[in-house]
Amino acid sequence: VQLQASGGGLVQAGGSLRLSCTASGGTIDYHALGWFRQAPGKEREGISCISPAGRSTHYADSVKGRFTVSRDVAKNSLYLQMNSLKPEDTAIYYCALDCSLTHESVIVPDSNYDSWGQGTQVTVSS
């Protein structure tokens, strides 16, 4: 299964964006799905993870209360609604299969996941 993130752009601080992640080559119904981001000079950060049925969601503290993850089974897609954006949210955003949480509640990708694609750039101006 290949995932492609889209919907990024340039927005002013306080604004909103909605990212989409479309799957091809198979179904994502039985996979937990995650959003990750990487800012220049920083390590990749897991920011949200949603369970296969969508009943359970997890967020990094840095986005909790501002971002909302959702999935649409019929459209084989994943979404990230981002509100109250801050300049520190500027990064390339990626979606990935099979996210999970560590004992410290850090969102991580599957250790073998290597299909990151190009991601989508989000730039928040101050």
PDB file of C-alpha atoms in Angstrom:
ATOM      1  CA  VAL A   1       0.000   0.000   0.000  1.00  0.00           C
ATOM      2  CA  GLN A   2       1.326   3.410  -0.971  1.00  0.00           C
ATOM      3  CA  LEU A   3       0.267   6.570   0.850  1.00  0.00           C
ATOM      4  CA  GLN A   4       0.429  10.097  -0.491  1.00  0.00           C
ATOM      5  CA  ALA A   5      -0.093  13.178   1.635  1.00  0.00           C
ATOM      6  CA  SER A   6      -1.506  16.376   0.173  1.00  0.00           C
ATOM      7  CA  GLY A   7      -3.168  19.620   1.179  1.00  0.00           C
ATOM      8  CA  GLY A   8      -0.219  21.526   2.546  1.00  0.00           C
ATOM      9  CA  GLY A   9       0.440  25.163   1.825  1.00  0.00           C
ATOM     10  CA  LEU A  10       1.314  28.556   3.220  1.00  0.00           C
ATOM     11  CA  VAL A  11      -0.913  29.926   5.961  1.00  0.00           C
ATOM     12  CA  GLN A  12      -0.698  32.694   8.522  1.00  0.00           C
ATOM     13  CA  ALA A  13      -0.371  31.929  12.210  1.00  0.00           C
ATOM     14  CA  GLY A  14      -3.773  31.184  13.660  1.00  0.00           C
ATOM     15  CA  GLY A  15      -5.045  29.784  10.389  1.00  0.00           C
ATOM     16  CA  SER A  16      -6.160  26.295   9.433  1.00  0.00           C
ATOM     17  CA  LEU A  17      -5.305  23.617   6.916  1.00  0.00           C
ATOM     18  CA  ARG A  18      -6.700  20.169   6.212  1.00  0.00           C
ATOM     19  CA  LEU A  19      -4.281  17.512   5.074  1.00  0.00           C
ATOM     20  CA  SER A  20      -5.375  14.434   3.190  1.00  0.00           C
ATOM     21  CA  CYS A  21      -3.651  11.102   2.778  1.00  0.00           C
ATOM     22  CA  THR A  22      -4.784   8.870  -0.047  1.00  0.00           C
ATOM     23  CA  ALA A  23      -3.948   5.197  -0.255  1.00  0.00           C
ATOM     24  CA  SER A  24      -3.372   3.202  -3.407  1.00  0.00           C
ATOM     25  CA  GLY A  25      -2.492  -0.377  -4.107  1.00  0.00           C
ATOM     26  CA  GLY A  26      -4.547  -1.826  -1.294  1.00  0.00           C
ATOM     27  CA  THR A  27      -6.836  -1.137   1.627  1.00  0.00           C
ATOM     28  CA  ILE A  28      -5.850   0.687   4.776  1.00  0.00           C
ATOM     29  CA  ASP A  29      -8.889  -0.543   6.714  1.00  0.00           C
ATOM     30  CA  TYR A  30      -6.926  -2.822   9.023  1.00  0.00           C
ATOM     31  CA  HIS A  31      -4.004  -0.516   9.698  1.00  0.00           C
ATOM     32  CA  ALA A  32      -3.447   2.081  12.341  1.00  0.00           C
ATOM     33  CA  LEU A  33      -2.535   5.281  10.517  1.00  0.00           C
ATOM     34  CA  GLY A  34      -0.237   8.025  11.625  1.00  0.00           C
ATOM     35  CA  TRP A  35       0.760  11.553  10.752  1.00  0.00           C
ATOM     36  CA  PHE A  36       4.373  12.516  11.140  1.00  0.00           C
ATOM     37  CA  ARG A  37       6.255  15.702  10.413  1.00  0.00           C
ATOM     38  CA  GLN A  38       9.835  16.773   9.988  1.00  0.00           C
ATOM     39  CA  ALA A  39      11.050  20.330  10.283  1.00  0.00           C
ATOM     40  CA  PRO A  40      14.394  21.433   8.841  1.00  0.00           C
ATOM     41  CA  GLY A  41      17.244  20.297  11.044  1.00  0.00           C
ATOM     42  CA  LYS A  42      14.963  18.302  13.326  1.00  0.00           C
ATOM     43  CA  GLU A  43      14.107  14.654  13.711  1.00  0.00           C
ATOM     44  CA  ARG A  44      10.843  13.283  12.443  1.00  0.00           C
ATOM     45  CA  GLU A  45       8.047  13.686  14.999  1.00  0.00           C
ATOM     46  CA  GLY A  46       4.947  11.551  15.339  1.00  0.00           C
ATOM     47  CA  ILE A  47       1.978  13.846  15.856  1.00  0.00           C
ATOM     48  CA  SER A  48      -1.103  11.639  15.611  1.00  0.00           C
ATOM     49  CA  CYS A  49      -2.138   8.018  15.378  1.00  0.00           C
ATOM     50  CA  ILE A  50      -5.605   6.629  14.753  1.00  0.00           C
ATOM     51  CA  SER A  51      -6.687   3.031  15.291  1.00  0.00           C
ATOM     52  CA  PRO A  52      -7.951   0.848  12.433  1.00  0.00           C
ATOM     53  CA  ALA A  53     -11.594   1.408  13.350  1.00  0.00           C
ATOM     54  CA  GLY A  54     -11.022   5.060  14.143  1.00  0.00           C
ATOM     55  CA  ARG A  55     -12.235   4.702  17.712  1.00  0.00           C
ATOM     56  CA  SER A  56      -8.949   5.558  19.312  1.00  0.00           C
ATOM     57  CA  THR A  57      -6.809   8.579  18.559  1.00  0.00           C
ATOM     58  CA  HIS A  58      -3.587   9.832  20.034  1.00  0.00           C
ATOM     59  CA  TYR A  59      -1.770  13.123  19.662  1.00  0.00           C
ATOM     60  CA  ALA A  60       1.601  14.548  20.506  1.00  0.00           C
ATOM     61  CA  ASP A  61       1.450  17.195  23.202  1.00  0.00           C
ATOM     62  CA  SER A  62       2.668  19.748  20.671  1.00  0.00           C
ATOM     63  CA  VAL A  63      -0.576  19.502  18.667  1.00  0.00           C
ATOM     64  CA  LYS A  64      -3.121  18.265  21.193  1.00  0.00           C
ATOM     65  CA  GLY A  65      -6.254  20.381  21.195  1.00  0.00           C
ATOM     66  CA  ARG A  66      -5.410  21.959  17.830  1.00  0.00           C
ATOM     67  CA  PHE A  67      -5.194  19.031  15.415  1.00  0.00           C
ATOM     68  CA  THR A  68      -7.828  16.374  14.736  1.00  0.00           C
ATOM     69  CA  VAL A  69      -7.169  13.131  12.896  1.00  0.00           C
ATOM     70  CA  SER A  70      -9.904  11.203  11.102  1.00  0.00           C
ATOM     71  CA  ARG A  71     -10.259   8.471   8.508  1.00  0.00           C
ATOM     72  CA  ASP A  72     -12.800   7.606   5.838  1.00  0.00           C
ATOM     73  CA  VAL A  73     -13.071   3.914   5.102  1.00  0.00           C
ATOM     74  CA  ALA A  74     -15.140   4.416   1.968  1.00  0.00           C
ATOM     75  CA  LYS A  75     -12.538   6.743   0.503  1.00  0.00           C
ATOM     76  CA  ASN A  76      -9.562   4.739   1.780  1.00  0.00           C
ATOM     77  CA  SER A  77      -8.219   7.991   3.162  1.00  0.00           C
ATOM     78  CA  LEU A  78      -6.835   9.689   6.235  1.00  0.00           C
ATOM     79  CA  TYR A  79      -7.180  13.333   7.191  1.00  0.00           C
ATOM     80  CA  LEU A  80      -5.603  15.830   9.559  1.00  0.00           C
ATOM     81  CA  GLN A  81      -7.503  18.996  10.414  1.00  0.00           C
ATOM     82  CA  MET A  82      -5.029  21.554  11.707  1.00  0.00           C
ATOM     83  CA  ASN A  83      -6.346  24.618  13.499  1.00  0.00           C
ATOM     84  CA  SER A  84      -4.658  27.463  15.360  1.00  0.00           C
ATOM     85  CA  LEU A  85      -1.489  26.869  13.409  1.00  0.00           C
ATOM     86  CA  LYS A  86       1.776  28.195  14.773  1.00  0.00           C
ATOM     87  CA  PRO A  87       5.072  28.964  13.037  1.00  0.00           C
ATOM     88  CA  GLU A  88       6.579  25.968  14.839  1.00  0.00           C
ATOM     89  CA  ASP A  89       4.157  23.730  12.946  1.00  0.00           C
ATOM     90  CA  THR A  90       6.143  24.450   9.781  1.00  0.00           C
ATOM     91  CA  ALA A  91       7.390  21.114   8.460  1.00  0.00           C
ATOM     92  CA  ILE A  92       6.938  18.465   5.822  1.00  0.00           C
ATOM     93  CA  TYR A  93       4.020  16.280   6.834  1.00  0.00           C
ATOM     94  CA  TYR A  94       3.838  12.583   6.053  1.00  0.00           C
ATOM     95  CA  CYS A  95       1.296   9.846   6.578  1.00  0.00           C
ATOM     96  CA  ALA A  96       2.283   6.296   7.380  1.00  0.00           C
ATOM     97  CA  LEU A  97       0.880   2.867   8.068  1.00  0.00           C
ATOM     98  CA  ASP A  98       1.007   1.032  11.369  1.00  0.00           C
ATOM     99  CA  CYS A  99       1.843   3.726  13.875  1.00  0.00           C
ATOM    100  CA  SER A 100       1.960   2.830  17.539  1.00  0.00           C
ATOM    101  CA  LEU A 101       2.731   4.315  20.922  1.00  0.00           C
ATOM    102  CA  THR A 102       5.769   3.653  23.055  1.00  0.00           C
ATOM    103  CA  HIS A 103       5.513   3.199  26.805  1.00  0.00           C
ATOM    104  CA  GLU A 104       6.173   6.935  27.043  1.00  0.00           C
ATOM    105  CA  SER A 105       3.209   7.606  24.730  1.00  0.00           C
ATOM    106  CA  VAL A 106       5.441   8.749  21.911  1.00  0.00           C
ATOM    107  CA  ILE A 107       3.937   8.104  18.488  1.00  0.00           C
ATOM    108  CA  VAL A 108       6.287   6.074  16.324  1.00  0.00           C
ATOM    109  CA  PRO A 109       6.097   4.456  12.907  1.00  0.00           C
ATOM    110  CA  ASP A 110       6.524   0.761  12.283  1.00  0.00           C
ATOM    111  CA  SER A 111      10.221  -0.008  12.530  1.00  0.00           C
ATOM    112  CA  ASN A 112      10.222  -1.455   9.020  1.00  0.00           C
ATOM    113  CA  TYR A 113       8.194   1.313   7.370  1.00  0.00           C
ATOM    114  CA  ASP A 114      10.130   2.909   4.537  1.00  0.00           C
ATOM    115  CA  SER A 115       7.455   4.239   2.154  1.00  0.00           C
ATOM    116  CA  TRP A 116       7.464   7.827   3.301  1.00  0.00           C
ATOM    117  CA  GLY A 117       6.948   9.452  -0.068  1.00  0.00           C
ATOM    118  CA  GLN A 118       7.445  13.173  -0.617  1.00  0.00           C
ATOM    119  CA  GLY A 119       5.060  14.395   2.037  1.00  0.00           C
ATOM    120  CA  THR A 120       3.344  17.769   1.877  1.00  0.00           C
ATOM    121  CA  GLN A 121       4.902  21.049   2.952  1.00  0.00           C
ATOM    122  CA  VAL A 122       3.151  23.146   5.569  1.00  0.00           C
ATOM    123  CA  THR A 123       4.507  26.627   6.144  1.00  0.00           C
ATOM    124  CA  VAL A 124       3.072  28.881   8.839  1.00  0.00           C
ATOM    125  CA  SER A 125       4.064  32.529   8.725  1.00  0.00           C
ATOM    126  CA  SER A 126       4.126  34.719  11.806  1.00  0.00           C
TER     127      SER A 126
END
